[in-house]
Coordinates of C-alpha atoms in Angstrom, one line a residue:
M1 CA 7.5 -17.3 11.5
K2 CA 4.7 -19.1 9.9
L3 CA 5.0 -20.4 6.7
K4 CA 2.1 -20.3 4.5
D5 CA 3.1 -22.4 1.3
C6 CA 1.6 -25.7 2.4
R7 CA 3.8 -27.8 0.4
A8 CA 7.5 -26.0 1.6
Y9 CA 6.3 -26.6 5.1
V10 CA 5.4 -30.1 4.2
A11 CA 8.9 -30.1 2.5
F12 CA 10.5 -28.4 5.4
L13 CA 9.0 -31.0 8.3
L14 CA 10.4 -33.9 6.1
V15 CA 14.2 -32.3 5.7
T16 CA 13.7 -31.9 9.3
F17 CA 12.8 -35.4 10.4
I18 CA 15.2 -36.9 7.8
S19 CA 18.4 -34.8 9.8
Y20 CA 17.7 -35.9 12.8
W21 CA 17.8 -39.7 11.9
P22 CA 21.0 -40.2 12.2
F23 CA 20.7 -39.5 16.1
W24 CA 18.1 -41.9 17.0
D25 CA 19.9 -45.0 16.4
W26 CA 17.3 -46.1 14.3
N27 CA 14.7 -46.4 17.3
A28 CA 11.3 -47.1 16.1
W29 CA 10.2 -45.6 19.6
A30 CA 12.3 -42.1 18.6
T31 CA 11.1 -41.7 15.2
A32 CA 7.1 -42.4 16.1
G33 CA 8.0 -39.9 19.1
F34 CA 9.5 -37.3 16.8
A35 CA 7.0 -37.9 14.0
G36 CA 4.3 -37.2 16.5
T37 CA 5.6 -34.0 17.9
L38 CA 6.5 -32.7 14.2
L39 CA 2.7 -33.3 13.1
V40 CA 1.8 -31.1 16.1
A41 CA 4.0 -28.5 15.3
A42 CA 2.4 -28.5 11.6
V43 CA -1.2 -28.2 13.6
V44 CA 0.2 -25.5 15.6
N45 CA 1.7 -24.0 12.4
R46 CA -1.8 -23.9 10.5
H47 CA -3.5 -22.0 13.2
Q48 CA -0.6 -19.8 14.6
S49 CA -3.2 -16.7 13.6
W50 CA -5.5 -17.9 16.6
W51 CA -2.9 -18.8 19.1
T52 CA -0.8 -15.8 18.8
G53 CA -3.8 -13.3 18.5
H54 CA -4.1 -13.6 22.8
P55 CA -1.5 -13.5 25.4
W56 CA -3.0 -16.6 27.7
R57 CA -2.9 -18.9 23.9
L58 CA 0.5 -17.6 23.3
H59 CA 2.0 -18.3 26.8
A60 CA 0.1 -21.7 26.9
V61 CA 0.6 -23.0 23.6
S62 CA 4.3 -22.5 23.4
F63 CA 5.1 -23.2 26.7
G64 CA 3.2 -26.9 25.4
M65 CA 5.3 -27.2 22.5
T66 CA 8.6 -26.5 24.9
V67 CA 7.6 -28.9 27.0
L68 CA 6.6 -31.6 24.0
F69 CA 9.9 -31.5 22.0
W70 CA 12.2 -31.4 25.3
L71 CA 10.2 -34.3 26.8
F72 CA 10.4 -36.1 23.6
D73 CA 14.0 -35.5 23.8
M74 CA 14.7 -36.6 27.5
A75 CA 13.2 -39.9 26.3
S76 CA 14.8 -40.5 23.4
Y77 CA 18.5 -39.5 24.5
A78 CA 17.9 -40.1 28.6
Y79 CA 19.2 -37.1 29.6
P80 CA 18.5 -35.9 33.3
A81 CA 15.0 -34.7 34.4
S82 CA 16.9 -31.9 35.6
E83 CA 19.1 -30.9 32.9
T84 CA 15.8 -31.0 30.8
G85 CA 13.4 -28.8 33.2
L86 CA 16.6 -26.2 32.9
V87 CA 16.2 -26.3 28.7
I88 CA 12.1 -26.5 28.8
G89 CA 12.4 -22.9 30.9
C90 CA 15.1 -21.8 28.3
G91 CA 13.3 -23.1 24.9
Y92 CA 10.3 -21.3 26.7
L93 CA 12.2 -17.6 26.9
V94 CA 13.5 -18.6 23.2
L95 CA 10.5 -19.1 22.0
L96 CA 8.8 -15.6 23.5
A97 CA 11.8 -13.7 22.5
A98 CA 11.5 -15.0 19.0
H99 CA 7.6 -14.3 18.9
G100 CA 8.3 -11.0 20.0
Y101 CA 10.9 -10.2 17.4
D102 CA 8.7 -11.3 14.8
N103 CA 6.4 -8.4 16.3
L104 CA 9.0 -6.3 16.3
L105 CA 9.6 -6.7 12.6
A106 CA 6.2 -6.7 11.4
Y107 CA 5.7 -3.6 13.7
R108 CA 8.7 -1.8 11.5
R109 CA 7.1 -3.2 8.3
R110 CA 4.1 -1.7 9.2
R111 CA 5.9 1.6 9.9
L112 CA 7.7 1.6 6.7
R113 CA 5.0 1.0 4.8
D114 CA 3.1 3.7 6.2
L115 CA 6.0 6.1 5.9
V116 CA 6.3 5.6 2.4
Y117 CA 2.3 5.6 1.9
D118 CA 2.3 9.1 3.7
T119 CA 5.0 10.4 1.6
Q120 CA 3.3 9.7 -1.5
H121 CA 0.1 10.5 -0.8
D122 CA -1.9 14.1 0.1
V123 CA -3.4 13.6 3.7
L124 CA -6.8 15.2 3.0
T125 CA -7.7 13.7 0.1
H126 CA -5.8 10.4 -0.3
A127 CA -4.6 11.6 -4.1
F128 CA -1.3 11.5 -5.0
S129 CA 1.1 14.0 -3.1
R130 CA 3.2 16.8 -4.8
T131 CA 6.2 15.3 -3.7
K132 CA 5.1 12.1 -5.5
F133 CA 4.3 14.1 -8.7
N134 CA 7.2 15.7 -8.7
A135 CA 9.2 12.5 -8.8
D136 CA 7.1 10.7 -11.4
L137 CA 6.8 13.7 -13.7
G138 CA 10.7 14.1 -13.0
R139 CA 10.8 9.8 -14.0
W140 CA 8.2 10.5 -17.5
L141 CA 10.5 13.6 -18.2
P142 CA 14.0 12.2 -19.6
L143 CA 11.6 8.9 -21.1
R144 CA 9.7 10.8 -23.5
V145 CA 12.5 13.5 -24.7
S146 CA 15.0 10.4 -25.4
G147 CA 11.9 8.4 -27.1
Q148 CA 11.5 6.0 -24.6
A149 CA 7.8 6.4 -23.5
P150 CA 5.2 7.5 -26.0
A151 CA 3.2 10.7 -25.3
I152 CA 2.9 11.9 -21.8
H153 CA 0.7 14.2 -21.1
L154 CA 0.3 16.8 -18.2
V155 CA -3.2 18.1 -17.0
M156 CA -3.7 20.5 -14.3
V157 CA -7.3 21.5 -12.9
D158 CA -8.5 24.2 -10.8
L159 CA -11.4 24.5 -8.6
D160 CA -13.4 27.7 -9.6
H161 CA -14.3 30.4 -6.9
F162 CA -13.3 27.7 -4.3
K163 CA -12.9 30.6 -2.1
S164 CA -16.1 31.6 -2.1
V165 CA -17.2 27.6 -0.9
N166 CA -14.9 28.0 2.0
D167 CA -16.2 31.2 2.5
T168 CA -20.2 30.4 2.6
Y169 CA -20.0 27.2 4.0
G170 CA -16.6 27.2 6.3
H171 CA -13.4 25.2 5.7
L172 CA -14.5 21.7 6.8
A173 CA -17.4 21.8 4.3
G174 CA -14.2 22.8 1.3
D175 CA -12.5 20.1 2.8
T176 CA -15.4 17.7 2.1
V177 CA -15.5 19.3 -1.3
L178 CA -12.0 18.7 -1.9
Q179 CA -12.4 14.6 -0.7
Q180 CA -15.4 14.2 -3.0
F181 CA -13.8 16.2 -5.9
T182 CA -11.0 13.7 -5.4
A183 CA -12.8 10.5 -5.3
L184 CA -15.1 11.8 -8.3
W185 CA -11.6 11.6 -10.3
Q186 CA -10.6 8.4 -8.7
N187 CA -13.5 6.6 -9.8
Y188 CA -14.0 8.2 -13.2
L189 CA -10.2 7.5 -14.0
E190 CA -11.0 3.6 -13.6
T191 CA -12.7 3.7 -16.9
V192 CA -10.0 5.6 -18.9
A193 CA -8.2 3.6 -21.3
F194 CA -5.2 5.3 -20.8
P195 CA -3.3 5.0 -17.7
C196 CA -3.3 8.0 -15.7
D197 CA -2.4 9.5 -11.9
F198 CA -4.0 12.2 -10.3
Y199 CA -2.3 14.4 -8.0
R200 CA -3.5 17.4 -5.5
T201 CA -0.4 19.7 -6.0
G202 CA -1.6 22.6 -4.3
G203 CA -4.8 23.9 -2.0
E204 CA -7.4 23.7 -4.5
E205 CA -5.2 22.5 -7.3
F206 CA -4.8 19.5 -9.0
S207 CA -2.9 17.8 -11.6
L208 CA -3.0 14.5 -14.0
I209 CA -0.1 12.5 -15.9
V210 CA -1.6 10.6 -18.7
A211 CA 0.9 8.4 -20.2
G212 CA 0.3 5.4 -22.7
G213 CA 0.7 7.7 -25.8
A214 CA -3.2 9.2 -25.8
K215 CA -3.0 11.7 -28.4
S216 CA -3.8 15.6 -27.3
H217 CA -7.4 15.3 -28.8
Q218 CA -8.2 12.1 -26.2
V219 CA -7.0 13.5 -23.0
E220 CA -9.1 16.6 -24.4
E221 CA -12.3 14.3 -24.1
V222 CA -11.3 12.4 -21.3
V223 CA -11.3 16.1 -19.1
A224 CA -14.3 17.4 -21.2
A225 CA -16.2 14.3 -20.3
F226 CA -15.7 14.5 -16.7
M227 CA -16.0 18.5 -16.5
S228 CA -19.7 17.0 -18.2
Q229 CA -20.0 14.7 -14.9
L230 CA -19.1 17.4 -12.8
R231 CA -21.7 19.8 -13.9
Q232 CA -24.3 17.1 -12.3
Y233 CA -22.5 16.3 -9.5
E234 CA -24.2 17.9 -6.1
F235 CA -21.2 18.0 -3.3
D236 CA -22.9 17.3 0.1
S237 CA -21.6 18.5 3.4
D238 CA -23.5 18.1 6.2
G239 CA -26.8 18.2 4.2
Q240 CA -25.7 21.5 2.2
T241 CA -26.0 21.1 -1.4
I242 CA -22.8 22.9 -3.2
V243 CA -22.1 22.7 -6.7
I244 CA -18.7 23.8 -8.1
A245 CA -16.9 23.8 -11.6
M246 CA -13.3 23.3 -12.5
S247 CA -11.1 24.7 -15.0
A248 CA -8.4 22.9 -17.0
G249 CA -5.1 23.6 -18.9
I250 CA -3.7 20.9 -20.7
T251 CA 0.1 20.5 -22.5
S252 CA 2.8 17.6 -23.5
V253 CA 5.9 16.9 -22.9
R254 CA 7.8 18.2 -25.6
C255 CA 11.8 16.9 -26.7
N256 CA 13.0 20.1 -26.0
D257 CA 11.7 20.0 -22.3
K258 CA 14.9 20.5 -19.8
T259 CA 12.8 20.2 -16.6
I260 CA 9.7 19.6 -15.1
D261 CA 9.1 23.5 -14.9
D262 CA 9.0 24.0 -18.8
V263 CA 6.2 21.2 -18.8
I264 CA 4.4 22.7 -15.6
A265 CA 4.7 26.4 -16.8
R266 CA 3.1 25.7 -20.0
A267 CA 0.1 23.4 -18.5
D268 CA 0.2 26.8 -15.9
A269 CA -0.6 29.1 -18.6
Q270 CA -3.7 27.1 -20.6
L271 CA -4.9 26.9 -16.9
Y272 CA -5.2 30.9 -16.5
A273 CA -6.4 31.3 -19.9
A274 CA -9.6 28.8 -19.3
K275 CA -9.7 30.8 -16.5
R276 CA -9.4 34.3 -17.9
A277 CA -11.9 32.9 -20.5
G278 CA -14.8 32.7 -18.3
R279 CA -14.0 29.4 -16.4
D280 CA -15.6 25.8 -16.6
R281 CA -14.2 24.9 -19.7
L282 CA -9.8 23.7 -21.0
H283 CA -7.2 24.9 -23.0
S284 CA -4.7 22.6 -24.5
D285 CA -1.7 23.7 -26.2
G286 CA -1.8 20.5 -28.5

């Protein structure tokens, strides 16, 4: 494995150098030879990405390092050439096996990272997933109820008349709108002063958890400002311009909430109150 910290690697080489010293009987040539071997190892470590990036380079460098080390060892301790040849072959195979194992570990790390990402993100929009939404709200709820966290707000968002987008322009256009809508929210939330997480919790339904102690009127201002931007935004799908609005319902986590369903039900009620009032608006119980 490559050591990226230069000082740590130098320290490692120094300790290695000192640890082998008693076996050389203070032989100057052995000292110089081993120092040269470690210097080559330092160069190989520094450029590891180059020689591991192509099979023939990997084999050439691995075999070359094996031959260099064990020839030095043979010269220092006067081992027979036949034994040294066998050790070189075995050492070469060990290096290849170590490289293969390192690749296996890297592959497992990538797969684990991908699995975690897939669990926490919606496949289509790359917003956070419903699974992560439930986990995050479930984590915030007891903290807020016990007074360990400042105000937490839940915003539920639904795209108005989204079915007509699918019916008029097709489901692929609808998918494009969902993706662009998510990107619009994510870019907007980077400018917001409070920590916010954006989730896709249904087909055209999204949720926003606002933490950091924001007041109800501040959350309303955040959502209202986004809605104002959305009214001016034109979604594009294969050259077709699509304009869409959204409705939102806002509530806060309360001290008497028992489960996340209590919070979700209130936000959902405010969302549908906004829709009944004519859509393209927000309602809050704050």
